[in-house]
Short mmCIF file of C-alpha atoms in Angstrom, two decimals:
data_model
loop_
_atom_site.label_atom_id
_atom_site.label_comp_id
_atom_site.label_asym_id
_atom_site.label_seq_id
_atom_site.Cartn_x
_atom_site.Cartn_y
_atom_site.Cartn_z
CA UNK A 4 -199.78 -224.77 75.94
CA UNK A 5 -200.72 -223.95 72.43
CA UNK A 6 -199.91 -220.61 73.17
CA UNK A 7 -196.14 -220.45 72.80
CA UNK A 8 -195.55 -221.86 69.37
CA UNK A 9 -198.19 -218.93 68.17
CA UNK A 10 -195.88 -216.65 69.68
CA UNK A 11 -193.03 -217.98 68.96
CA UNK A 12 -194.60 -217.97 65.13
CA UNK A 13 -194.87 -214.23 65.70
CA UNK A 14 -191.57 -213.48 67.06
CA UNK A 15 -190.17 -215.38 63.50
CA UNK A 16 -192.35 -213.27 61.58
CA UNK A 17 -191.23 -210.33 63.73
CA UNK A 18 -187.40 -210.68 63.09
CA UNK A 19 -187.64 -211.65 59.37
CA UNK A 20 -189.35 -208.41 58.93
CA UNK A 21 -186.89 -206.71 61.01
CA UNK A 22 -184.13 -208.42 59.13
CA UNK A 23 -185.55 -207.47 56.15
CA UNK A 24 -186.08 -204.21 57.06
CA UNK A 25 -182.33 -203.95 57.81
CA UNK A 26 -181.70 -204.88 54.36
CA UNK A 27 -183.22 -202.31 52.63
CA UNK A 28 -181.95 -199.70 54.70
CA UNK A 29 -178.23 -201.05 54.20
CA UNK A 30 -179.11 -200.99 50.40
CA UNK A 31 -180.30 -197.27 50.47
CA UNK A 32 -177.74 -196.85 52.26
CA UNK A 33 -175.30 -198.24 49.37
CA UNK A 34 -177.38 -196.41 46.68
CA UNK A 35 -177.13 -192.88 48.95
CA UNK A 36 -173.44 -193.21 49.26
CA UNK A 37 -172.82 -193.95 45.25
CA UNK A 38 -175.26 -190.79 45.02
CA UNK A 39 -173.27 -188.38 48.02
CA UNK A 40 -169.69 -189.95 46.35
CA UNK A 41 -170.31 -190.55 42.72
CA UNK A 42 -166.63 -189.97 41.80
CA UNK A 43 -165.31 -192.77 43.96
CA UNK A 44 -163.29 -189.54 46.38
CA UNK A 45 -161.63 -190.83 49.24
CA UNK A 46 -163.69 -187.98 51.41
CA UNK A 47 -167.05 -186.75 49.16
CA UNK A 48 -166.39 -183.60 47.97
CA UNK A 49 -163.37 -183.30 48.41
CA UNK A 50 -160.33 -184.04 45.21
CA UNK A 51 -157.58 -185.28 47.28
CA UNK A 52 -154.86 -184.45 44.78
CA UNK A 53 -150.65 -185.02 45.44
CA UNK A 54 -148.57 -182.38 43.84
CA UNK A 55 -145.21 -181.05 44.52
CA UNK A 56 -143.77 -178.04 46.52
CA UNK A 57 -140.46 -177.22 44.37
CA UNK A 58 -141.36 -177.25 40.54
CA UNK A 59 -142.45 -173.85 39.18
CA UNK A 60 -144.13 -173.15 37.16
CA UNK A 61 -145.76 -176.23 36.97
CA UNK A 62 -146.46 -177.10 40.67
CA UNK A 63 -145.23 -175.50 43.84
CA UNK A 64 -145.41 -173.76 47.02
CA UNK A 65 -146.36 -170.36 47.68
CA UNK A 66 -146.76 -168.27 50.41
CA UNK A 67 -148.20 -171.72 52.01
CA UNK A 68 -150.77 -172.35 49.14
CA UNK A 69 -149.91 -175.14 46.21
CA UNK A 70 -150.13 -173.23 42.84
CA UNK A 71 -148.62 -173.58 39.29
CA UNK A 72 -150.22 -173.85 35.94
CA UNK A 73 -151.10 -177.81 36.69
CA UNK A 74 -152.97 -177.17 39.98
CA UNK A 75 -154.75 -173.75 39.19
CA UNK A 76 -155.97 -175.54 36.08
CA UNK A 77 -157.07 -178.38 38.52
CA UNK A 78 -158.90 -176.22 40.81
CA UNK A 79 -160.70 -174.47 37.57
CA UNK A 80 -161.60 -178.18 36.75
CA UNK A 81 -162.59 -179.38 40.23
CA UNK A 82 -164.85 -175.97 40.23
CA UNK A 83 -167.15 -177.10 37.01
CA UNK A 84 -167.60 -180.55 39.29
CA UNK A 85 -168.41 -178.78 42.56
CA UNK A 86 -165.15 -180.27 44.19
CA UNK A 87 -162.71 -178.68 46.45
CA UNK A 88 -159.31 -179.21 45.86
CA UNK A 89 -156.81 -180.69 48.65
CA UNK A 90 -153.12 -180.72 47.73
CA UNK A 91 -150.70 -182.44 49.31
CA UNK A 92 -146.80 -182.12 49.04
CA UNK A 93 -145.16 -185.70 47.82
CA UNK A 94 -141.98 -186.94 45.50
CA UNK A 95 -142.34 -187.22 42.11
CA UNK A 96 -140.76 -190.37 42.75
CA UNK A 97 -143.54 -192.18 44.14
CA UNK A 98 -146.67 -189.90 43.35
CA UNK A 99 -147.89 -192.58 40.48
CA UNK A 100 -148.18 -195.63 43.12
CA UNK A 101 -149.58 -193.76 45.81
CA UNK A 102 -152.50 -192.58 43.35
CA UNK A 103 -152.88 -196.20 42.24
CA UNK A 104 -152.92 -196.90 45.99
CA UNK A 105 -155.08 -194.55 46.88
CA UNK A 106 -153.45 -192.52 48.81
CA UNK A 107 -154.47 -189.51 46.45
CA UNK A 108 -157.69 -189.60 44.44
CA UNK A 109 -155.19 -187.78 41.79
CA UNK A 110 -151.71 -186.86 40.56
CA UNK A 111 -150.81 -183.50 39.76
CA UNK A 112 -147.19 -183.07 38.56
CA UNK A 113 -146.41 -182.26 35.14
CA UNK A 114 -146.62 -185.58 34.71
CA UNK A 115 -146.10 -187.16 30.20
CA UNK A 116 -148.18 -190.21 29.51
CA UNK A 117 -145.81 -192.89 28.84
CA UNK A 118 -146.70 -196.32 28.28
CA UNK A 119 -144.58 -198.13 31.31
CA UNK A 120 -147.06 -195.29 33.25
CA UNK A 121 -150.17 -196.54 32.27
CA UNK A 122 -149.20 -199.87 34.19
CA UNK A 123 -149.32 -198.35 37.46
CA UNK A 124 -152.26 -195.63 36.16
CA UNK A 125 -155.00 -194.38 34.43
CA UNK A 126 -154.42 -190.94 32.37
CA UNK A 127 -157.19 -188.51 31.30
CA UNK A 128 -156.73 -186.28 28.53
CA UNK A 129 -153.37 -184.81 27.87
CA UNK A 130 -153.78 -180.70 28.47
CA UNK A 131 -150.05 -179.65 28.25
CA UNK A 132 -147.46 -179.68 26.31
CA UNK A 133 -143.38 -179.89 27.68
CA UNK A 134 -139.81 -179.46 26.42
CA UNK A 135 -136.50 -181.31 28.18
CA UNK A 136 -134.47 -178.53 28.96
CA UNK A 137 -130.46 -179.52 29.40
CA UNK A 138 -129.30 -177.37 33.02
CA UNK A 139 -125.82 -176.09 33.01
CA UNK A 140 -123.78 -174.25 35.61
CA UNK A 141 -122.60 -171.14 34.13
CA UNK A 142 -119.68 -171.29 32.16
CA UNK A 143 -120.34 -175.00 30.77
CA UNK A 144 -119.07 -175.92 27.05
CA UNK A 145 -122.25 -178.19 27.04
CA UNK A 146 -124.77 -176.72 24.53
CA UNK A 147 -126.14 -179.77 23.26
CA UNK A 148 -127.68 -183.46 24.49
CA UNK A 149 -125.85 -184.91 21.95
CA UNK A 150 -122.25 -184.17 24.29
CA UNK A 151 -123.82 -185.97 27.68
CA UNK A 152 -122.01 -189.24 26.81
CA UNK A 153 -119.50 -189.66 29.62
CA UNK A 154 -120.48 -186.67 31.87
CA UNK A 155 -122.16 -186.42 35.45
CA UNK A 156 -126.16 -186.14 34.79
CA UNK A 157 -128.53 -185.25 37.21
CA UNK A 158 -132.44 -186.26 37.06
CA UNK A 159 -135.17 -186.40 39.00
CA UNK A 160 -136.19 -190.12 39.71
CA UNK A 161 -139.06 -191.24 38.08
CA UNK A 162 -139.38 -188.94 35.56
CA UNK A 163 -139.36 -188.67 31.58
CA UNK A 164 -136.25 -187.13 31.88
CA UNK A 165 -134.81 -190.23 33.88
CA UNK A 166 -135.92 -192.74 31.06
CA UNK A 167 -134.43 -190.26 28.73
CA UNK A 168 -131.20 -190.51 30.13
CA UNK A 169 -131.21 -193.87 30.62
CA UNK A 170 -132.46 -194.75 27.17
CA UNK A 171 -129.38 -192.78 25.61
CA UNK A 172 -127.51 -194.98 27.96
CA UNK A 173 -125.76 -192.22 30.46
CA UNK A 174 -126.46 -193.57 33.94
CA UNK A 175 -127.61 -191.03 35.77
CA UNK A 176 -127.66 -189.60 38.60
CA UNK A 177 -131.01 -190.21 40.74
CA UNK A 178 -132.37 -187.54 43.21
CA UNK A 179 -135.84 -187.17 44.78
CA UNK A 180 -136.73 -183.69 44.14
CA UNK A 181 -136.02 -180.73 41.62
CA UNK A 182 -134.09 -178.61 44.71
CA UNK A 183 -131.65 -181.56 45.00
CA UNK A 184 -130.87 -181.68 41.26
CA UNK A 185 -130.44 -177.91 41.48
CA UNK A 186 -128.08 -178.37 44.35
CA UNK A 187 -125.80 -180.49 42.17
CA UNK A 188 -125.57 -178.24 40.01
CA UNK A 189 -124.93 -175.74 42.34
CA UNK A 190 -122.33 -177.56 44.32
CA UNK A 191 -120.05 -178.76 41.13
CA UNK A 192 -120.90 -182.12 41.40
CA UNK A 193 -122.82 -182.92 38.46
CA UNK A 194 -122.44 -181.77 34.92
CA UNK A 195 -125.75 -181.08 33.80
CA UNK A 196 -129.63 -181.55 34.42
CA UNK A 197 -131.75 -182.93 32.61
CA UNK A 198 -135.20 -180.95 33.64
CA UNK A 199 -138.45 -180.48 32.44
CA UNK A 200 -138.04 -177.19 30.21
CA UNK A 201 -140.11 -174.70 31.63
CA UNK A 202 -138.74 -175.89 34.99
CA UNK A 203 -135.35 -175.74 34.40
CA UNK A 204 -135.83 -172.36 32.46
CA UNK A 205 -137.56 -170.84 35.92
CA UNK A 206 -134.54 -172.15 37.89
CA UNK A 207 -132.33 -170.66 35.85
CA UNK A 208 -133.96 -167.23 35.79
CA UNK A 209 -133.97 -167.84 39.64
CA UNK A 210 -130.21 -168.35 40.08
CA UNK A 211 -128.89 -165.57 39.70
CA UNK A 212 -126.38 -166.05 36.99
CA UNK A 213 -125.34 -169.64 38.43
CA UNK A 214 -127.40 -171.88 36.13
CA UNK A 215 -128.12 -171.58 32.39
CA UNK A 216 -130.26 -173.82 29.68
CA UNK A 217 -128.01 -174.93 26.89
CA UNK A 218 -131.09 -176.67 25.19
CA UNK A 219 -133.95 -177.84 24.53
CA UNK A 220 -136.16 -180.76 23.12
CA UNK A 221 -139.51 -181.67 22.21
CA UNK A 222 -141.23 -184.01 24.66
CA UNK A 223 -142.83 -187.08 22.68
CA UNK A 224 -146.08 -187.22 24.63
CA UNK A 225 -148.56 -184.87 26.09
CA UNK A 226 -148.76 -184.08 30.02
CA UNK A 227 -151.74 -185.48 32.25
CA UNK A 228 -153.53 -185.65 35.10
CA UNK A 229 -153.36 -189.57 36.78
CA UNK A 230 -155.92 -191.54 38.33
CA UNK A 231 -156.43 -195.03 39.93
CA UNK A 232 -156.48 -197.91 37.99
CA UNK A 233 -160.59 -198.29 37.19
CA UNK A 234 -161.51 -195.07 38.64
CA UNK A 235 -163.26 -193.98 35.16
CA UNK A 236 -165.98 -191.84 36.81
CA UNK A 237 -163.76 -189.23 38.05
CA UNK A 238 -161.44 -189.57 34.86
CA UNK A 239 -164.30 -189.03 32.97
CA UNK A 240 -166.02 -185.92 34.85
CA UNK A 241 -162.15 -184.42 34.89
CA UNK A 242 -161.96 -185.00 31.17
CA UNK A 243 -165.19 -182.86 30.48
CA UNK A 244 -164.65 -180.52 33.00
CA UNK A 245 -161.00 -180.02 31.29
CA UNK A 246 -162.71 -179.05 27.98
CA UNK A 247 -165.59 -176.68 29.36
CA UNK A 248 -162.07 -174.63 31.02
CA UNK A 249 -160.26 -174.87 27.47
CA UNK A 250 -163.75 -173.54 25.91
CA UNK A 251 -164.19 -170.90 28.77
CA UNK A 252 -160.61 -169.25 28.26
CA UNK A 253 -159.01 -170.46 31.58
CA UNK A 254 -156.09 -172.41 29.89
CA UNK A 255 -155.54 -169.76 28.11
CA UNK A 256 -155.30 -167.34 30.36
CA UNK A 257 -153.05 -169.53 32.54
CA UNK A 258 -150.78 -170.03 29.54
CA UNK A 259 -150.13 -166.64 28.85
CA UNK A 260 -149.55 -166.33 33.13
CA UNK A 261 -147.40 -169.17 33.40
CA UNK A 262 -145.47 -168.84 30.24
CA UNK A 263 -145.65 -165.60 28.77
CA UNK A 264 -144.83 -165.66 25.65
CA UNK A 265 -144.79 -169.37 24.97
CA UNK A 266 -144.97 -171.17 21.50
CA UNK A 267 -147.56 -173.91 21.20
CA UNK A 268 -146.81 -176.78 18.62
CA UNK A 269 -149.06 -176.72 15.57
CA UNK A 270 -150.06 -180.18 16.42
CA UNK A 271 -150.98 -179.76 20.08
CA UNK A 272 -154.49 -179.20 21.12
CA UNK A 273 -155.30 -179.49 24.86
CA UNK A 274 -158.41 -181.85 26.09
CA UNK A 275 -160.22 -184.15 23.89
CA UNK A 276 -158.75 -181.98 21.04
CA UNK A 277 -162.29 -181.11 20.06
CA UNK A 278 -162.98 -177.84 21.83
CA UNK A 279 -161.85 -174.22 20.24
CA UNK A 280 -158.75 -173.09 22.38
CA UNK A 281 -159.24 -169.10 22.91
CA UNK A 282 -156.01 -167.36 21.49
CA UNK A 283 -156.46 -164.87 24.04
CA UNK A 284 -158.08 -164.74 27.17
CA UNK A 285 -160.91 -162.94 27.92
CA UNK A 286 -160.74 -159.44 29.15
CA UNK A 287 -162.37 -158.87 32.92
CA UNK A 288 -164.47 -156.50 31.57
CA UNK A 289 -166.21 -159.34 29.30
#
């Protein structure tokens, strides 16, 4: 009789061990995930990044691949960190909540640090530099931003350009995409675009006489990659990895390829703004 409480002793002993064994296993297996995924990625190894198909040179789509100056510098970024880039086409309009949400481990767009941004997102370091550029159709009298009052204006929603416009008080118009705001131009039924510069300055080159820049203006803030709310271990990584591609030449080079010719404010340096920027890149033979 005396024989089943010893065993039932042993079968206690037996599942606290088990149970404890379970325990640690679940815990390595918590410490082996933090180690496989120590950037927080939604898949490990992999930079899940939204982007846009229709803003070159920034970001677009090419021959079926996403390029521009913002992603190629990504993927150059992503490289130093052992990460493989995934793009993934999305509006500008809601590319800052889905990153917050998740949806993207990053934002790649072109997009200025702002401080009504920095609700919805974390920034890293700013590596880029923009103009607004003022889209006309050809043969427009506008040539200046000072002569919108009253017209038809076109933005993107979203965007600098939109708080621009609205800030100077001349209710614009709101489209998803950069092709739309082109196609309003196109079709007579708005007066002008307010675009990023280098943007509008590519569509313009692209149009075939249709569409000119009448101006331009200095953007108050630098241009950045986002990132979710707390996610400071990719933010961080990206930051670093952003300086070892200034150091290495790669934003230069993709400068000169993206904007030949381009003037860079005195006061802009890309990064943490403590690395040398190369003012040319290196040669393939170096």
């Amino acid at each position: 009789m005396r024989i089943v409480p010893a065993l039932t002793r042993a079968a206690a002993v037996g599942v606290a061990a088990v149970l404890t064994a379970v325990t640690l296993t679940a815990c390595g297996s918590d410490s082996a995930g933090e180690a496989d995924n120590p950037y927080n990625l939604l898949q490990p190894g992999v930079l899940r990044a939204g982007t846009l198909t229709d803003a070159p040179p920034n970001v677009y789509l090419k021959d079926g691949k996403f390029t521009g100056f913002d992603n190629d510098l990504l993927v150059a970024a992503a490289d130093k960190l052992g990460l493989k880039v995934e793009f993934v086409g999305t509006d500008f309009s809601g590319l800052l909540a889905q990153v917050n949400n998740r949806k993207f481990d990053i934002g790649s767009s072109s997009i200025t640090i702002t401080e009504a941004r920095k609700k919805t997102v974390d920034f890293g370091n700013g590596y880029d530099f923009g103009y607004l550029g003022l889209n006309v159709p050809a043969g427009s009298t506008l040539s200046s931003f000072d002569e919108l009052a009253g017209k038809r204006v076109v933005v993107v929603q979203g965007t600098v350009q939109d708080d621009y416009a609205t800030t100077k008080g001349l209710d614009p118009v709101r489209v998803p995409d950069y092709n739309s705001a082109l196609n309003q131009l196109k079709a007579g039924t708005a007066d002008a675009w307010i675009s990023p510069a280098e943007i509008g300055e590519k569509t313009a080159a692209d149009s075939g006489g249709k569409i000119t820049v009448a101006a331009k203006e200095l953007s108050p803030a630098p241009t950045a990659y986002a990132f979710a709310k707390g996610n400071d271990a990719l933010r961080e990584a990206l930051n670093k990895a952003l300086d070892e591609v200034i150091a290495d030449g790669t934003w230069t080079r993709l400068n000169e390829q993206y904007y030949p010719g381009r003037a860079i404010p005195a006061d802009f340096a890309p990064g943490s703004g403590t690395v040398t920027v190369p003012s040319a890149a290196p040669s393939a033979a170096s």
